[in-house]
Amino acid sequence: MKIKAWKLLVQILLFSWLINIQLLSSGAPIARPNCPTHCGIVSIPYPFGIRAGCFLDEWFEVVCKNSRPLLNRTDWEVTEFNVADGTIRVRNYWSLNETLGQTGNIEGSPFELAELVNVPIVLKWELLNYSTFDVFGTSFEPNKTNDFPRNYWNMENEYKAGYDFMNSSCEFYNYTSSRLQCSCPQGYEGNPYLIEGCQDIDECTGLNRTGRCIEGTDCINVGGSFLCFAPSGKSSSRVKQILIGYTPSGRVQFATFGEMKQKIEPQKL
C-alpha cells in the first residue's frame, strides 16, 4: 500500500512540475498580442498601448516619439508604467502641475495625484466609468456575469465586489462603483490586466530558492507557492510528505494518504 501511495505521489509531483515548466516557458505577457511592448527602454503594459487595438481607451494611448513614451491625451512623458501598484511616473513637472491645479486630479480621467514629493511625479490610475470592460480582451458588463465565461469570474462576498480572472484578482470599490483595479495574487507576477497575464513565480530555482527549505528536504514549486518535503528514506520533524491536487480554478489542494496523517499548507512568502 505504501509503495502504491509513493508511486501516486511521484506521478502527481511530476505533473505539477510539467505544468510549471509550461507556464514559465511561455513567459508573462505585458501587452496585448502583436502589440509593441516597449518605447525606447520603457516597457508599455496593457491597459496602456502604442497603436490602435493595443490600449483600453484614449486615456491609455501612448505615442512613442524619439523613443520617449508620451500619453497622447495629455502629452505627458512617462518614465515608468507600474501595473502592480497602478501608477505612472511623469517627467513633465510644470505642465502636469498646471493641469492638475489644486484638486490633484483631472476631471473625467483615470488619473489622480499619488505623491508630490519627487520629480518625476507619481500619478495613480484606475479603470473607471466603463459600462463594459475590455480589460482582458473580452468585453462584458459587470452586472451581467452570465455574459462572461463562468470559469473566468468569481464574485466575492457581499462586502467586497470583485472578479477573479484566471490568476488575476480585480476589485470594485462597491457594487455600484465602476472604479476597478486589478492585481496579481501573492506568488504570481506579471500583468493582471491580461488573461493569463499573472504567471507563477518559481520559488525553487535560482535566487528565489535561497532559504526556502531546510537542509535535507526538496523544494517543489506549486501554483502561487512552494512545498518542502523529505525525500524517500529521510525524515524531517518539520516537513511531511503530502499529496498535491489541482482544482478547476487552478488553486492547489492538499490531502494526506496511506499512513500520512498530517498535512501542511504552502509556506508563506
Tab-separated table of C-alpha atoms in Angstrom:
chain	number	residue	atom	x	y	z
A	1	MET	CA	0.000	0.000	0.000
A	2	LYS	CA	2.857	2.349	0.868
A	3	ILE	CA	4.571	1.648	-2.464
A	4	LYS	CA	1.419	2.443	-4.441
A	5	ALA	CA	0.962	5.651	-2.467
A	6	TRP	CA	4.522	6.742	-3.184
A	7	LYS	CA	4.115	5.993	-6.897
A	8	LEU	CA	0.997	8.152	-6.933
A	9	LEU	CA	2.837	10.957	-5.146
A	10	VAL	CA	5.706	10.868	-7.655
A	11	GLN	CA	3.274	10.973	-10.583
A	12	ILE	CA	1.429	13.969	-9.149
A	13	LEU	CA	4.647	15.845	-8.348
A	14	LEU	CA	5.844	15.218	-11.910
A	15	PHE	CA	2.528	16.557	-13.214
A	16	SER	CA	2.962	19.668	-11.055
A	17	TRP	CA	6.488	20.186	-12.365
A	18	LEU	CA	5.408	19.869	-16.006
A	19	ILE	CA	2.619	22.424	-15.511
A	20	ASN	CA	5.017	24.954	-14.028
A	21	ILE	CA	7.601	24.387	-16.783
A	22	GLN	CA	4.909	25.095	-19.372
A	23	LEU	CA	3.918	28.334	-17.652
A	24	LEU	CA	7.489	29.531	-17.269
A	25	SER	CA	8.408	28.774	-20.876
A	26	SER	CA	5.566	30.946	-22.149
A	27	GLY	CA	6.636	33.987	-20.113
A	28	ALA	CA	4.330	36.558	-18.580
A	29	PRO	CA	2.939	38.900	-21.261
A	30	ILE	CA	2.818	42.640	-20.602
A	31	ALA	CA	0.989	43.831	-23.732
A	32	ARG	CA	-1.803	42.519	-25.908
A	33	PRO	CA	-0.838	40.024	-28.624
A	34	ASN	CA	1.014	41.576	-31.578
A	35	CYS	CA	1.351	44.910	-29.752
A	36	PRO	CA	4.637	46.760	-29.085
A	37	THR	CA	5.940	46.112	-25.586
A	38	HIS	CA	8.489	48.950	-25.339
A	39	CYS	CA	9.122	52.538	-26.323
A	40	GLY	CA	12.848	53.010	-26.046
A	41	ILE	CA	13.809	51.413	-22.740
A	42	VAL	CA	10.361	51.917	-21.149
A	43	SER	CA	8.005	48.918	-21.110
A	44	ILE	CA	4.395	49.651	-22.126
A	45	PRO	CA	1.999	47.323	-20.279
A	46	TYR	CA	-1.702	46.986	-21.087
A	47	PRO	CA	-4.127	48.799	-20.481
A	48	PHE	CA	-1.625	51.275	-21.994
A	49	GLY	CA	-0.626	50.727	-25.601
A	50	ILE	CA	1.084	52.344	-28.564
A	51	ARG	CA	-1.222	51.660	-31.503
A	52	ALA	CA	-4.913	51.032	-32.212
A	53	GLY	CA	-6.200	47.886	-30.548
A	54	CYS	CA	-3.375	47.882	-28.021
A	55	PHE	CA	-4.794	50.273	-25.374
A	56	LEU	CA	-8.008	50.342	-23.351
A	57	ASP	CA	-9.210	53.824	-24.338
A	58	GLU	CA	-7.866	57.237	-25.332
A	59	TRP	CA	-6.561	58.000	-21.834
A	60	PHE	CA	-4.236	54.996	-22.083
A	61	GLU	CA	-2.965	55.645	-25.614
A	62	VAL	CA	0.804	56.098	-25.798
A	63	VAL	CA	2.728	57.816	-28.592
A	64	CYS	CA	6.343	56.722	-28.961
A	65	LYS	CA	8.237	59.844	-30.036
A	66	ASN	CA	12.017	59.623	-30.400
A	67	SER	CA	11.987	56.609	-28.040
A	68	ARG	CA	10.080	58.652	-25.440
A	69	PRO	CA	6.599	57.429	-24.388
A	70	LEU	CA	4.035	60.257	-24.303
A	71	LEU	CA	0.403	59.962	-23.240
A	72	ASN	CA	-1.426	61.092	-26.373
A	73	ARG	CA	-4.298	62.759	-24.495
A	74	THR	CA	-2.115	64.898	-22.209
A	75	ASP	CA	1.322	64.902	-23.886
A	76	TRP	CA	2.936	63.860	-20.598
A	77	GLU	CA	6.205	61.970	-20.876
A	78	VAL	CA	6.041	58.796	-18.799
A	79	THR	CA	9.243	57.339	-17.386
A	80	GLU	CA	7.650	54.275	-15.778
A	81	PHE	CA	4.382	52.330	-16.036
A	82	ASN	CA	3.703	50.188	-12.965
A	83	VAL	CA	0.715	47.833	-13.189
A	84	ALA	CA	1.497	46.252	-9.812
A	85	ASP	CA	0.515	49.364	-7.844
A	86	GLY	CA	-1.428	51.158	-10.606
A	87	THR	CA	0.896	54.147	-11.032
A	88	ILE	CA	2.825	56.004	-13.702
A	89	ARG	CA	5.775	58.355	-13.267
A	90	VAL	CA	5.584	61.566	-15.276
A	91	ARG	CA	8.579	63.739	-16.173
A	92	ASN	CA	6.786	66.943	-17.262
A	93	TYR	CA	6.508	68.547	-13.848
A	94	TRP	CA	5.409	72.068	-14.768
A	95	SER	CA	2.816	71.173	-17.423
A	96	LEU	CA	1.449	68.491	-15.124
A	97	ASN	CA	1.256	70.860	-12.177
A	98	GLU	CA	-0.760	73.367	-14.218
A	99	THR	CA	-3.139	70.658	-15.466
A	100	LEU	CA	-3.823	69.186	-12.042
A	101	GLY	CA	-4.344	72.529	-10.351
A	102	GLN	CA	-5.475	72.399	-6.726
A	103	THR	CA	-7.572	69.217	-6.881
A	104	GLY	CA	-4.832	66.738	-7.707
A	105	ASN	CA	-6.875	65.013	-10.407
A	106	ILE	CA	-8.113	65.535	-13.951
A	107	GLU	CA	-11.862	65.576	-14.451
A	108	GLY	CA	-13.077	62.581	-16.425
A	109	SER	CA	-9.672	60.908	-16.441
A	110	PRO	CA	-8.471	57.794	-14.605
A	111	PHE	CA	-5.520	59.713	-13.113
A	112	GLU	CA	-5.049	61.361	-9.747
A	113	LEU	CA	-2.000	62.611	-7.901
A	114	ALA	CA	-0.412	59.892	-5.785
A	115	GLU	CA	2.515	61.873	-4.373
A	116	LEU	CA	4.092	65.258	-4.999
A	117	VAL	CA	7.448	64.788	-3.360
A	118	ASN	CA	9.921	63.951	-6.076
A	119	VAL	CA	10.346	64.508	-9.778
A	120	PRO	CA	9.159	62.660	-11.788
A	121	ILE	CA	5.687	62.903	-10.255
A	122	VAL	CA	3.754	59.738	-9.433
A	123	LEU	CA	0.174	59.504	-10.684
A	124	LYS	CA	-2.189	56.761	-9.593
A	125	TRP	CA	-4.612	55.361	-12.172
A	126	GLU	CA	-7.640	53.099	-12.072
A	127	LEU	CA	-10.165	51.863	-14.595
A	128	LEU	CA	-13.412	53.771	-14.198
A	129	ASN	CA	-16.618	54.883	-15.874
A	130	TYR	CA	-16.927	51.964	-18.254
A	131	SER	CA	-20.305	50.384	-18.982
A	132	THR	CA	-18.401	47.386	-20.317
A	133	PHE	CA	-14.872	46.302	-19.531
A	134	ASP	CA	-12.450	45.212	-22.179
A	135	VAL	CA	-9.618	44.732	-19.753
A	136	PHE	CA	-8.961	41.131	-20.618
A	137	GLY	CA	-9.554	41.298	-24.347
A	138	THR	CA	-13.168	40.180	-23.795
A	139	SER	CA	-15.968	42.681	-23.216
A	140	PHE	CA	-18.539	42.036	-20.506
A	141	GLU	CA	-20.922	44.002	-18.328
A	142	PRO	CA	-20.070	43.873	-14.608
A	143	ASN	CA	-23.718	43.448	-13.573
A	144	LYS	CA	-24.323	40.684	-16.128
A	145	THR	CA	-21.939	37.920	-15.165
A	146	ASN	CA	-23.738	35.454	-17.440
A	147	ASP	CA	-22.210	37.333	-20.372
A	148	PHE	CA	-18.743	36.209	-19.331
A	149	PRO	CA	-17.399	32.616	-19.342
A	150	ARG	CA	-18.038	31.152	-15.909
A	151	ASN	CA	-14.522	29.805	-15.461
A	152	TYR	CA	-13.131	33.341	-15.742
A	153	TRP	CA	-15.093	35.073	-12.998
A	154	ASN	CA	-15.896	34.721	-9.350
A	155	MET	CA	-17.978	37.208	-7.366
A	156	GLU	CA	-16.686	37.675	-3.840
A	157	ASN	CA	-18.715	38.154	-0.665
A	158	GLU	CA	-21.312	40.886	-0.257
A	159	TYR	CA	-18.891	43.273	1.435
A	160	LYS	CA	-16.338	43.180	-1.360
A	161	ALA	CA	-17.302	43.220	-5.026
A	162	GLY	CA	-14.741	41.889	-7.438
A	163	TYR	CA	-13.766	39.419	-10.108
A	164	ASP	CA	-11.113	36.738	-10.443
A	165	PHE	CA	-9.832	36.202	-13.981
A	166	MET	CA	-7.557	33.199	-14.323
A	167	ASN	CA	-4.786	34.263	-11.893
A	168	SER	CA	-5.784	37.949	-11.761
A	169	SER	CA	-7.881	39.488	-9.000
A	170	CYS	CA	-9.892	42.636	-9.745
A	171	GLU	CA	-11.940	44.647	-7.286
A	172	PHE	CA	-14.550	47.383	-7.442
A	173	TYR	CA	-14.940	49.807	-4.549
A	174	ASN	CA	-18.529	48.595	-4.170
A	175	TYR	CA	-21.363	47.108	-6.214
A	176	THR	CA	-22.406	50.466	-7.682
A	177	SER	CA	-18.902	51.668	-8.475
A	178	SER	CA	-17.210	51.262	-11.845
A	179	ARG	CA	-13.757	52.023	-10.422
A	180	LEU	CA	-11.729	48.869	-10.923
A	181	GLN	CA	-8.178	47.899	-10.059
A	182	CYS	CA	-6.504	44.553	-10.697
A	183	SER	CA	-3.518	42.801	-9.162
A	184	CYS	CA	-1.623	39.528	-9.279
A	185	PRO	CA	-2.064	37.398	-6.141
A	186	GLN	CA	0.816	36.530	-3.842
A	187	GLY	CA	3.203	34.131	-5.527
A	188	TYR	CA	2.443	35.409	-9.034
A	189	GLU	CA	3.870	38.213	-11.155
A	190	GLY	CA	3.075	39.866	-14.478
A	191	ASN	CA	0.265	41.986	-15.909
A	192	PRO	CA	-3.068	41.411	-14.109
A	193	TYR	CA	-4.983	43.234	-16.857
A	194	LEU	CA	-4.383	40.443	-19.381
A	195	ILE	CA	-5.849	36.944	-19.427
A	196	GLU	CA	-3.100	34.661	-18.107
A	197	GLY	CA	-1.010	37.786	-17.546
A	198	CYS	CA	-0.110	36.697	-13.999
A	199	GLN	CA	2.416	33.857	-14.032
A	200	ASP	CA	3.559	31.703	-11.155
A	201	ILE	CA	6.870	32.627	-9.501
A	202	ASP	CA	9.125	29.577	-9.209
A	203	GLU	CA	10.405	29.811	-5.649
A	204	CYS	CA	12.577	26.720	-6.081
A	205	THR	CA	15.057	27.948	-8.706
A	206	GLY	CA	17.884	30.458	-8.760
A	207	LEU	CA	17.972	33.186	-6.128
A	208	ASN	CA	14.312	32.522	-5.302
A	209	ARG	CA	15.349	29.203	-3.729
A	210	THR	CA	17.587	30.721	-1.031
A	211	GLY	CA	16.255	29.992	2.453
A	212	ARG	CA	13.080	28.304	1.229
A	213	CYS	CA	13.527	24.795	2.635
A	214	ILE	CA	15.587	23.330	5.454
A	215	GLU	CA	18.660	21.259	4.625
A	216	GLY	CA	17.900	17.711	3.542
A	217	THR	CA	14.498	18.485	2.058
A	218	ASP	CA	13.403	19.110	-1.512
A	219	CYS	CA	11.688	22.273	-2.749
A	220	ILE	CA	8.687	21.704	-5.029
A	221	ASN	CA	7.162	24.686	-6.820
A	222	VAL	CA	3.356	24.817	-6.981
A	223	GLY	CA	0.964	27.451	-8.245
A	224	GLY	CA	1.402	30.573	-6.130
A	225	SER	CA	3.619	28.928	-3.533
A	226	PHE	CA	6.067	26.087	-2.847
A	227	LEU	CA	6.398	22.962	-0.726
A	228	CYS	CA	9.236	21.361	1.192
A	229	PHE	CA	9.245	17.608	1.722
A	230	ALA	CA	11.675	14.922	2.819
A	231	PRO	CA	12.717	12.513	0.046
A	232	SER	CA	12.051	8.790	0.446
A	233	GLY	CA	14.177	7.242	3.165
A	234	LYS	CA	14.714	10.513	5.010
A	235	SER	CA	12.757	12.094	7.792
A	236	SER	CA	12.086	15.607	8.918
A	237	SER	CA	10.349	16.789	12.066
A	238	ARG	CA	9.156	19.922	10.298
A	239	VAL	CA	8.138	18.550	6.904
A	240	LYS	CA	5.671	15.782	5.984
A	241	GLN	CA	5.024	14.132	2.638
A	242	ILE	CA	1.777	15.240	1.052
A	243	LEU	CA	-0.492	14.652	-1.900
A	244	ILE	CA	-0.986	17.553	-4.304
A	245	GLY	CA	-4.115	18.093	-6.395
A	246	TYR	CA	-5.282	20.866	-8.712
A	247	THR	CA	-8.788	22.303	-8.579
A	248	PRO	CA	-10.571	23.538	-11.738
A	249	SER	CA	-9.720	27.104	-10.746
A	250	GLY	CA	-6.005	26.293	-10.707
A	251	ARG	CA	-5.682	26.532	-6.930
A	252	VAL	CA	-3.808	23.805	-5.115
A	253	GLN	CA	-5.420	21.419	-2.649
A	254	PHE	CA	-3.547	19.247	-0.199
A	255	ALA	CA	-4.551	15.902	1.273
A	256	THR	CA	-2.808	13.049	3.058
A	257	PHE	CA	-2.979	9.401	2.095
A	258	GLY	CA	-1.955	5.991	3.488
A	259	GLU	CA	-0.233	6.449	6.820
A	260	MET	CA	0.429	10.148	6.166
A	261	LYS	CA	-1.879	11.586	8.781
A	262	GLN	CA	-0.667	15.162	8.829
A	263	LYS	CA	-0.918	17.880	6.215
A	264	ILE	CA	0.842	21.157	5.704
A	265	GLU	CA	-0.154	24.327	3.907
A	266	PRO	CA	2.088	26.065	1.355
A	267	GLN	CA	4.802	28.034	3.104
A	268	LYS	CA	4.093	31.754	3.151
A	269	LEU	CA	6.383	34.062	1.241
